[in-house]
Amino acid sequence: MLRGGVIMDVVTGEQAKIAEDAGAVAVMALERVPADIRRDGGVARMSDPAMIEGIQAAVTIPVMAKARIGHFGEAQILEALDVDYIDESEVLTPADEAHHIDKWAFTVPFVCGATNLGEALRRISEGACMIRSKGEAGTGNIVEAVRHLRAITGDIRKITQADAAELFDWAKQLQSPLGLVQEIAETGRLPVPLFCAGGIATPADASLVMQLGAEAVFVGSGIFKSADPGPRAEAIVEATTHYRDPSVVAKVSRGLGSAMPGLEMEGLETKLAERGW
Amino acid sequence: MALQGAAAEHIAALRRLGARAVEVRVPSDLDGVGAVVIPGGESTTMSHLLGTSGLFEPLAERLADGMPAFGTCAGMILLASEVLDGREDQRYFSAIDISVRRNAFGRQVASFEADLEIDFDSGGSDSGGLGSEGHHEPFGAVFIRAPWVERTGDSVDVLATVRAGSGSGDAGASPQAASGCGRRDGEVPVLCRSGAVLVSSFHPELTADDRIHRMFVDMVGSRDSG
């Protein structure tokens, strides 16, 4: 029920209220936004339960929280806290270099990142209920999100053109279950919703990724690292709804103050999107 | 109404039934529209976007004039006459005389599926209803962070109910529900109709069973022909 909406990273109850006021469909409760995780370095872990509960108490919309890749211990804690969704996220430091969480073992739904279709299908086969293209979190740079979204939707389009024999090769190339590949050939879409994350900083960015096939957007550092978070949050919500109407996106883009500064890909020491297997 | 949420699934269901369905996001989209479906999603988000898009007033006027409406989950909240556990500034249309409690069955992990006994005869009684088949099969209903109906006015027909503890399995009613509702051990309405307005706590658009959409299309059709 998050479709067509904006999910916003928040680190305090106050920020969660600003997000809800602006029309967010959900908030992601975390201790540091990705831009700060990137700056601070060190091991990034699941947030303090007290902090997550504070955010649950502050808003009426769904609350998500992040567990490290493969860290089912953290995921069990988040489920016990009654969070609405768990993000098994590359933004945190991975806990397992081979295995993702067996998400079928949980009741709470998971969202997972992917940079290409094979990764997306492996996450779905592990039980993910939603996929988000990873982009490069904490950069305010949309280029990686576009690359990953196009990689996923482009391969889906190709698979719909493949004949039955070619689907076996697609499954092999994608290192993914044949059944999921056959399903995509038939439906022309992922079996779960496809969202977009990593680098969205402006209403225009939201409009771009929605037009490229995203069904909802995650905004991490882009809101609370900008000059004036409330109006920017509201504008990104508007742009996500009216993404096909440039006049609305133009209207809401006016006078928002400066966006988060942003980073070039060449200057990054760590590419978060490369985490996950 | 395609401001946010599962509009695409409703459009697909309506088109399967031969209805003409369009997306409504701004007031001019309402031109030529004879009935509205408000989908599941986040009611606070839709309320916010109804304000910023300028859609609230024209849609409220049309509903007050008797335009048929079908609301599922968040859509039921938006059509209700009273919203409990919502935001204070939440907008709603008061198109059907019910009080709904938001997220009454609990958080996401308390989401559930239930087979509902639905009286399709009663629901479609003045509209021709369904054919003879499909009346008595239970309806597989999906509840996600669902609201429930806490009060119904005299004009409202209850077409289906579910046990209040359904959201949390063997554990009984969820904490949220238990704290605010004295009816937690009983059956609560989850599908209601009053005049040309139909509302459900659950998401018929997420399943392949089109009977409830058929009921709404028939309601609209009988109105147009009558």
PDB file of N, CA and C in Angstrom, chain A residues 1-5 17 20-26 56 59-63 79 81-85 107-109 234 237-238 241-245 248 251, chain B residues 2-6 8-9 23 25-26 40-42 44-45 48-49 52-53 73 85-87 89 102-103 106-110 144-145 175-176 203 205-206:
ATOM      1  N   MET A   1       0.821  -1.218   0.000  1.00  0.00           N
ATOM      2  CA  MET A   1       0.000   0.000   0.000  1.00  0.00           C
ATOM      3  C   MET A   1       0.850   1.262   0.000  1.00  0.00           C
ATOM      4  N   LEU A   2       2.119   1.063  -0.367  1.00  0.00           N
ATOM      5  CA  LEU A   2       3.047   2.195  -0.400  1.00  0.00           C
ATOM      6  C   LEU A   2       3.132   2.773  -1.804  1.00  0.00           C
ATOM      7  N   ARG A   3       2.444   2.124  -2.752  1.00  0.00           N
ATOM      8  CA  ARG A   3       2.581   2.472  -4.160  1.00  0.00           C
ATOM      9  C   ARG A   3       2.243   3.930  -4.405  1.00  0.00           C
ATOM     10  N   GLY A   4       3.063   4.555  -5.263  1.00  0.00           N
ATOM     11  CA  GLY A   4       2.829   5.953  -5.599  1.00  0.00           C
ATOM     12  C   GLY A   4       3.192   6.902  -4.475  1.00  0.00           C
ATOM     13  N   GLY A   5       3.904   6.402  -3.475  1.00  0.00           N
ATOM     14  CA  GLY A   5       4.209   7.234  -2.319  1.00  0.00           C
ATOM     15  C   GLY A   5       5.698   7.444  -2.113  1.00  0.00           C
ATOM     16  N   LYS A  17       7.487  13.356  12.276  1.00  0.00           N
ATOM     17  CA  LYS A  17       6.284  14.189  12.192  1.00  0.00           C
ATOM     18  C   LYS A  17       6.319  15.068  10.943  1.00  0.00           C
ATOM     19  N   GLU A  20       5.468  12.888   8.033  1.00  0.00           N
ATOM     20  CA  GLU A  20       4.047  12.562   7.971  1.00  0.00           C
ATOM     21  C   GLU A  20       3.236  13.789   7.528  1.00  0.00           C
ATOM     22  N   ASP A  21       3.581  14.950   8.092  1.00  0.00           N
ATOM     23  CA  ASP A  21       2.891  16.192   7.702  1.00  0.00           C
ATOM     24  C   ASP A  21       3.018  16.451   6.206  1.00  0.00           C
ATOM     25  N   ALA A  22       4.157  16.069   5.647  1.00  0.00           N
ATOM     26  CA  ALA A  22       4.414  16.347   4.231  1.00  0.00           C
ATOM     27  C   ALA A  22       3.744  15.320   3.323  1.00  0.00           C
ATOM     28  N   GLY A  23       3.145  14.265   3.910  1.00  0.00           N
ATOM     29  CA  GLY A  23       2.441  13.285   3.091  1.00  0.00           C
ATOM     30  C   GLY A  23       3.227  12.014   2.799  1.00  0.00           C
ATOM     31  N   ALA A  24       4.273  11.734   3.589  1.00  0.00           N
ATOM     32  CA  ALA A  24       5.014  10.478   3.408  1.00  0.00           C
ATOM     33  C   ALA A  24       4.079   9.287   3.633  1.00  0.00           C
ATOM     34  N   VAL A  25       4.283   8.179   2.884  1.00  0.00           N
ATOM     35  CA  VAL A  25       3.482   6.972   3.110  1.00  0.00           C
ATOM     36  C   VAL A  25       4.083   6.101   4.200  1.00  0.00           C
ATOM     37  N   ALA A  26       5.357   6.326   4.517  1.00  0.00           N
ATOM     38  CA  ALA A  26       6.026   5.560   5.570  1.00  0.00           C
ATOM     39  C   ALA A  26       7.309   6.298   5.921  1.00  0.00           C
ATOM     40  N   GLN A  56       7.907   5.169  16.237  1.00  0.00           N
ATOM     41  CA  GLN A  56       6.593   4.512  16.128  1.00  0.00           C
ATOM     42  C   GLN A  56       5.533   5.291  16.896  1.00  0.00           C
ATOM     43  N   VAL A  59       4.280   8.834  14.999  1.00  0.00           N
ATOM     44  CA  VAL A  59       3.486   8.907  13.768  1.00  0.00           C
ATOM     45  C   VAL A  59       2.470   7.771  13.665  1.00  0.00           C
ATOM     46  N   THR A  60       1.474   7.965  12.783  1.00  0.00           N
ATOM     47  CA  THR A  60       0.445   6.940  12.563  1.00  0.00           C
ATOM     48  C   THR A  60       0.706   6.148  11.285  1.00  0.00           C
ATOM     49  N   ILE A  61       1.675   6.572  10.486  1.00  0.00           N
ATOM     50  CA  ILE A  61       1.977   5.864   9.234  1.00  0.00           C
ATOM     51  C   ILE A  61       2.965   4.718   9.517  1.00  0.00           C
ATOM     52  N   PRO A  62       3.130   3.791   8.565  1.00  0.00           N
ATOM     53  CA  PRO A  62       4.024   2.654   8.808  1.00  0.00           C
ATOM     54  C   PRO A  62       5.474   3.094   9.079  1.00  0.00           C
ATOM     55  N   VAL A  63       6.143   2.298   9.918  1.00  0.00           N
ATOM     56  CA  VAL A  63       7.545   2.569  10.254  1.00  0.00           C
ATOM     57  C   VAL A  63       8.385   1.383   9.782  1.00  0.00           C
ATOM     58  N   GLU A  79      11.394  -7.460  14.145  1.00  0.00           N
ATOM     59  CA  GLU A  79      10.060  -8.062  14.084  1.00  0.00           C
ATOM     60  C   GLU A  79       9.401  -8.036  15.463  1.00  0.00           C
ATOM     61  N   LEU A  81       9.814  -5.860  17.636  1.00  0.00           N
ATOM     62  CA  LEU A  81       9.420  -4.474  17.899  1.00  0.00           C
ATOM     63  C   LEU A  81       8.170  -4.080  17.118  1.00  0.00           C
ATOM     64  N   ASP A  82       7.646  -5.012  16.278  1.00  0.00           N
ATOM     65  CA  ASP A  82       6.449  -4.702  15.501  1.00  0.00           C
ATOM     66  C   ASP A  82       6.690  -3.631  14.450  1.00  0.00           C
ATOM     67  N   VAL A  83       7.912  -3.536  13.925  1.00  0.00           N
ATOM     68  CA  VAL A  83       8.076  -2.592  12.810  1.00  0.00           C
ATOM     69  C   VAL A  83       7.234  -3.104  11.644  1.00  0.00           C
ATOM     70  N   ASP A  84       6.822  -2.198  10.759  1.00  0.00           N
ATOM     71  CA  ASP A  84       5.912  -2.589   9.686  1.00  0.00           C
ATOM     72  C   ASP A  84       6.627  -3.259   8.521  1.00  0.00           C
ATOM     73  N   TYR A  85       7.863  -2.844   8.263  1.00  0.00           N
ATOM     74  CA  TYR A  85       8.666  -3.458   7.198  1.00  0.00           C
ATOM     75  C   TYR A  85      10.124  -3.458   7.643  1.00  0.00           C
ATOM     76  N   THR A 107       7.298 -13.127   9.563  1.00  0.00           N
ATOM     77  CA  THR A 107       5.963 -12.649   9.217  1.00  0.00           C
ATOM     78  C   THR A 107       6.034 -11.249   8.633  1.00  0.00           C
ATOM     79  N   VAL A 108       6.910 -10.426   9.194  1.00  0.00           N
ATOM     80  CA  VAL A 108       7.020  -9.035   8.742  1.00  0.00           C
ATOM     81  C   VAL A 108       7.581  -9.011   7.314  1.00  0.00           C
ATOM     82  N   PRO A 109       7.019  -8.165   6.451  1.00  0.00           N
ATOM     83  CA  PRO A 109       7.530  -8.105   5.072  1.00  0.00           C
ATOM     84  C   PRO A 109       8.883  -7.394   4.974  1.00  0.00           C
ATOM     85  N   GLU A 234       7.441  17.872   1.067  1.00  0.00           N
ATOM     86  CA  GLU A 234       6.115  18.023   0.487  1.00  0.00           C
ATOM     87  C   GLU A 234       6.193  18.062  -1.048  1.00  0.00           C
ATOM     88  N   VAL A 237       6.765  14.631  -2.492  1.00  0.00           N
ATOM     89  CA  VAL A 237       5.506  13.866  -2.458  1.00  0.00           C
ATOM     90  C   VAL A 237       4.613  14.259  -3.637  1.00  0.00           C
ATOM     91  N   GLU A 238       4.476  15.567  -3.844  1.00  0.00           N
ATOM     92  CA  GLU A 238       3.648  16.058  -4.964  1.00  0.00           C
ATOM     93  C   GLU A 238       4.176  15.550  -6.303  1.00  0.00           C
ATOM     94  N   THR A 241       3.347  11.919  -7.022  1.00  0.00           N
ATOM     95  CA  THR A 241       1.959  11.706  -7.447  1.00  0.00           C
ATOM     96  C   THR A 241       1.717  12.204  -8.865  1.00  0.00           C
ATOM     97  N   HIS A 242       2.185  13.430  -9.129  1.00  0.00           N
ATOM     98  CA  HIS A 242       1.882  14.082 -10.416  1.00  0.00           C
ATOM     99  C   HIS A 242       3.071  13.975 -11.365  1.00  0.00           C
ATOM    100  N   TYR A 243       3.776  12.827 -11.339  1.00  0.00           N
ATOM    101  CA  TYR A 243       5.038  12.726 -12.081  1.00  0.00           C
ATOM    102  C   TYR A 243       4.857  12.867 -13.585  1.00  0.00           C
ATOM    103  N   ARG A 244       3.642  12.619 -14.073  1.00  0.00           N
ATOM    104  CA  ARG A 244       3.426  12.731 -15.522  1.00  0.00           C
ATOM    105  C   ARG A 244       3.033  14.144 -15.924  1.00  0.00           C
ATOM    106  N   ASP A 245       2.913  15.040 -14.960  1.00  0.00           N
ATOM    107  CA  ASP A 245       2.419  16.388 -15.241  1.00  0.00           C
ATOM    108  C   ASP A 245       3.516  17.417 -14.936  1.00  0.00           C
ATOM    109  N   VAL A 248       2.919  20.579 -12.797  1.00  0.00           N
ATOM    110  CA  VAL A 248       2.846  20.431 -11.338  1.00  0.00           C
ATOM    111  C   VAL A 248       4.251  20.299 -10.757  1.00  0.00           C
ATOM    112  N   LYS A 251       5.811  23.605 -10.672  1.00  0.00           N
ATOM    113  CA  LYS A 251       5.249  24.464  -9.622  1.00  0.00           C
ATOM    114  C   LYS A 251       5.850  24.129  -8.256  1.00  0.00           C
TER     115      LYS A 251
ATOM    116  N   ALA B   2      -6.303   8.398  -8.129  1.00  0.00           N
ATOM    117  CA  ALA B   2      -4.961   7.818  -8.267  1.00  0.00           C
ATOM    118  C   ALA B   2      -3.900   8.704  -7.632  1.00  0.00           C
ATOM    119  N   LEU B   3      -4.242   9.351  -6.523  1.00  0.00           N
ATOM    120  CA  LEU B   3      -3.245  10.197  -5.859  1.00  0.00           C
ATOM    121  C   LEU B   3      -2.129   9.354  -5.260  1.00  0.00           C
ATOM    122  N   GLN B   4      -2.500   8.212  -4.694  1.00  0.00           N
ATOM    123  CA  GLN B   4      -1.511   7.301  -4.097  1.00  0.00           C
ATOM    124  C   GLN B   4      -2.232   5.978  -3.844  1.00  0.00           C
ATOM    125  N   GLY B   5      -1.450   4.888  -3.834  1.00  0.00           N
ATOM    126  CA  GLY B   5      -2.032   3.602  -3.458  1.00  0.00           C
ATOM    127  C   GLY B   5      -2.351   2.716  -4.647  1.00  0.00           C
ATOM    128  N   ALA B   6      -3.225   1.733  -4.408  1.00  0.00           N
ATOM    129  CA  ALA B   6      -3.428   0.640  -5.354  1.00  0.00           C
ATOM    130  C   ALA B   6      -4.479   0.970  -6.423  1.00  0.00           C
ATOM    131  N   ALA B   8      -4.058   1.209  -9.674  1.00  0.00           N
ATOM    132  CA  ALA B   8      -3.891   0.427 -10.904  1.00  0.00           C
ATOM    133  C   ALA B   8      -4.672  -0.889 -10.830  1.00  0.00           C
ATOM    134  N   GLU B   9      -4.682  -1.527  -9.663  1.00  0.00           N
ATOM    135  CA  GLU B   9      -5.391  -2.806  -9.511  1.00  0.00           C
ATOM    136  C   GLU B   9      -6.907  -2.601  -9.634  1.00  0.00           C
ATOM    137  N   GLU B  23      -7.732   7.498 -14.480  1.00  0.00           N
ATOM    138  CA  GLU B  23      -7.048   7.950 -13.265  1.00  0.00           C
ATOM    139  C   GLU B  23      -7.460   9.389 -12.962  1.00  0.00           C
ATOM    140  N   ARG B  25      -6.416  12.617 -10.702  1.00  0.00           N
ATOM    141  CA  ARG B  25      -5.411  13.236  -9.827  1.00  0.00           C
ATOM    142  C   ARG B  25      -5.677  14.708  -9.580  1.00  0.00           C
ATOM    143  N   VAL B  26      -6.301  15.371 -10.534  1.00  0.00           N
ATOM    144  CA  VAL B  26      -6.572  16.813 -10.412  1.00  0.00           C
ATOM    145  C   VAL B  26      -8.048  17.042 -10.766  1.00  0.00           C
ATOM    146  N   GLY B  40      -6.929   1.552  -1.630  1.00  0.00           N
ATOM    147  CA  GLY B  40      -6.105   1.422  -0.445  1.00  0.00           C
ATOM    148  C   GLY B  40      -4.804   2.175  -0.635  1.00  0.00           C
ATOM    149  N   GLY B  41      -4.192   2.513   0.466  1.00  0.00           N
ATOM    150  CA  GLY B  41      -2.958   3.282   0.440  1.00  0.00           C
ATOM    151  C   GLY B  41      -2.791   3.857   1.828  1.00  0.00           C
ATOM    152  N   GLU B  42      -2.224   5.040   1.938  1.00  0.00           N
ATOM    153  CA  GLU B  42      -2.073   5.672   3.246  1.00  0.00           C
ATOM    154  C   GLU B  42      -3.061   6.829   3.316  1.00  0.00           C
ATOM    155  N   THR B  44      -3.526   9.238   5.382  1.00  0.00           N
ATOM    156  CA  THR B  44      -2.985  10.577   5.697  1.00  0.00           C
ATOM    157  C   THR B  44      -2.336  11.191   4.458  1.00  0.00           C
ATOM    158  N   THR B  45      -1.669  10.354   3.669  1.00  0.00           N
ATOM    159  CA  THR B  45      -1.032  10.837   2.441  1.00  0.00           C
ATOM    160  C   THR B  45      -2.093  11.311   1.447  1.00  0.00           C
ATOM    161  N   HIS B  48      -3.627  14.554   2.514  1.00  0.00           N
ATOM    162  CA  HIS B  48      -2.719  15.662   2.209  1.00  0.00           C
ATOM    163  C   HIS B  48      -2.794  16.030   0.718  1.00  0.00           C
ATOM    164  N   LEU B  49      -2.732  14.991  -0.135  1.00  0.00           N
ATOM    165  CA  LEU B  49      -2.711  15.245  -1.584  1.00  0.00           C
ATOM    166  C   LEU B  49      -4.066  15.731  -2.093  1.00  0.00           C
ATOM    167  N   THR B  52      -3.659  19.491  -1.533  1.00  0.00           N
ATOM    168  CA  THR B  52      -2.720  20.205  -2.399  1.00  0.00           C
ATOM    169  C   THR B  52      -3.128  20.135  -3.874  1.00  0.00           C
ATOM    170  N   SER B  53      -3.840  19.079  -4.269  1.00  0.00           N
ATOM    171  CA  SER B  53      -4.226  18.966  -5.681  1.00  0.00           C
ATOM    172  C   SER B  53      -5.504  19.756  -5.987  1.00  0.00           C
ATOM    173  N   CYS B  73     -10.176   0.046   2.252  1.00  0.00           N
ATOM    174  CA  CYS B  73      -9.151   0.307   3.265  1.00  0.00           C
ATOM    175  C   CYS B  73      -9.011   1.822   3.499  1.00  0.00           C
ATOM    176  N   ASP B  85      -8.511   7.511  15.742  1.00  0.00           N
ATOM    177  CA  ASP B  85      -7.070   7.227  15.647  1.00  0.00           C
ATOM    178  C   ASP B  85      -6.452   7.761  14.357  1.00  0.00           C
ATOM    179  N   GLY B  86      -7.023   8.801  13.810  1.00  0.00           N
ATOM    180  CA  GLY B  86      -6.419   9.422  12.637  1.00  0.00           C
ATOM    181  C   GLY B  86      -5.603  10.634  13.066  1.00  0.00           C
ATOM    182  N   ARG B  87      -5.180  11.421  12.103  1.00  0.00           N
ATOM    183  CA  ARG B  87      -4.560  12.710  12.427  1.00  0.00           C
ATOM    184  C   ARG B  87      -5.681  13.735  12.583  1.00  0.00           C
ATOM    185  N   ASP B  89      -5.873  16.679  11.529  1.00  0.00           N
ATOM    186  CA  ASP B  89      -6.145  17.480  10.323  1.00  0.00           C
ATOM    187  C   ASP B  89      -6.568  16.616   9.138  1.00  0.00           C
ATOM    188  N   ARG B 102      -8.791   3.737  12.481  1.00  0.00           N
ATOM    189  CA  ARG B 102      -7.638   3.508  11.612  1.00  0.00           C
ATOM    190  C   ARG B 102      -6.706   2.464  12.225  1.00  0.00           C
ATOM    191  N   ASN B 103      -6.099   1.619  11.379  1.00  0.00           N
ATOM    192  CA  ASN B 103      -5.128   0.603  11.821  1.00  0.00           C
ATOM    193  C   ASN B 103      -5.668  -0.243  12.980  1.00  0.00           C
ATOM    194  N   GLY B 106      -4.237  -3.616  13.938  1.00  0.00           N
ATOM    195  CA  GLY B 106      -2.843  -3.666  14.344  1.00  0.00           C
ATOM    196  C   GLY B 106      -1.907  -3.247  13.231  1.00  0.00           C
ATOM    197  N   ARG B 107      -0.610  -3.394  13.493  1.00  0.00           N
ATOM    198  CA  ARG B 107       0.411  -2.964  12.546  1.00  0.00           C
ATOM    199  C   ARG B 107       0.551  -3.985  11.418  1.00  0.00           C
ATOM    200  N   GLN B 108       1.551  -3.783  10.574  1.00  0.00           N
ATOM    201  CA  GLN B 108       1.733  -4.627   9.385  1.00  0.00           C
ATOM    202  C   GLN B 108       1.773  -6.126   9.715  1.00  0.00           C
ATOM    203  N   VAL B 109       2.472  -6.496  10.793  1.00  0.00           N
ATOM    204  CA  VAL B 109       2.605  -7.933  11.093  1.00  0.00           C
ATOM    205  C   VAL B 109       1.270  -8.552  11.480  1.00  0.00           C
ATOM    206  N   ALA B 110       0.288  -7.726  11.820  1.00  0.00           N
ATOM    207  CA  ALA B 110      -1.034  -8.246  12.163  1.00  0.00           C
ATOM    208  C   ALA B 110      -1.948  -8.324  10.940  1.00  0.00           C
ATOM    209  N   ILE B 144      -4.783  -5.449   5.308  1.00  0.00           N
ATOM    210  CA  ILE B 144      -3.432  -4.936   5.538  1.00  0.00           C
ATOM    211  C   ILE B 144      -3.514  -3.666   6.379  1.00  0.00           C
ATOM    212  N   ARG B 145      -2.997  -3.727   7.601  1.00  0.00           N
ATOM    213  CA  ARG B 145      -3.101  -2.573   8.511  1.00  0.00           C
ATOM    214  C   ARG B 145      -4.516  -1.987   8.408  1.00  0.00           C
ATOM    215  N   PRO B 175      -3.025  -5.137  20.588  1.00  0.00           N
ATOM    216  CA  PRO B 175      -2.987  -4.143  21.659  1.00  0.00           C
ATOM    217  C   PRO B 175      -3.688  -2.843  21.269  1.00  0.00           C
ATOM    218  N   GLN B 176      -3.458  -2.405  20.022  1.00  0.00           N
ATOM    219  CA  GLN B 176      -4.072  -1.155  19.591  1.00  0.00           C
ATOM    220  C   GLN B 176      -5.592  -1.266  19.652  1.00  0.00           C
ATOM    221  N   HIS B 203      -9.011  -5.467   0.828  1.00  0.00           N
ATOM    222  CA  HIS B 203      -8.551  -5.070  -0.503  1.00  0.00           C
ATOM    223  C   HIS B 203      -9.042  -6.020  -1.586  1.00  0.00           C
ATOM    224  N   GLU B 205      -9.273  -5.477  -4.534  1.00  0.00           N
ATOM    225  CA  GLU B 205      -8.507  -5.226  -5.763  1.00  0.00           C
ATOM    226  C   GLU B 205      -7.234  -6.067  -5.829  1.00  0.00           C
ATOM    227  N   LEU B 206      -6.835  -6.672  -4.719  1.00  0.00           N
ATOM    228  CA  LEU B 206      -5.585  -7.436  -4.709  1.00  0.00           C
ATOM    229  C   LEU B 206      -5.799  -8.921  -4.988  1.00  0.00           C
TER     230      LEU B 206
END
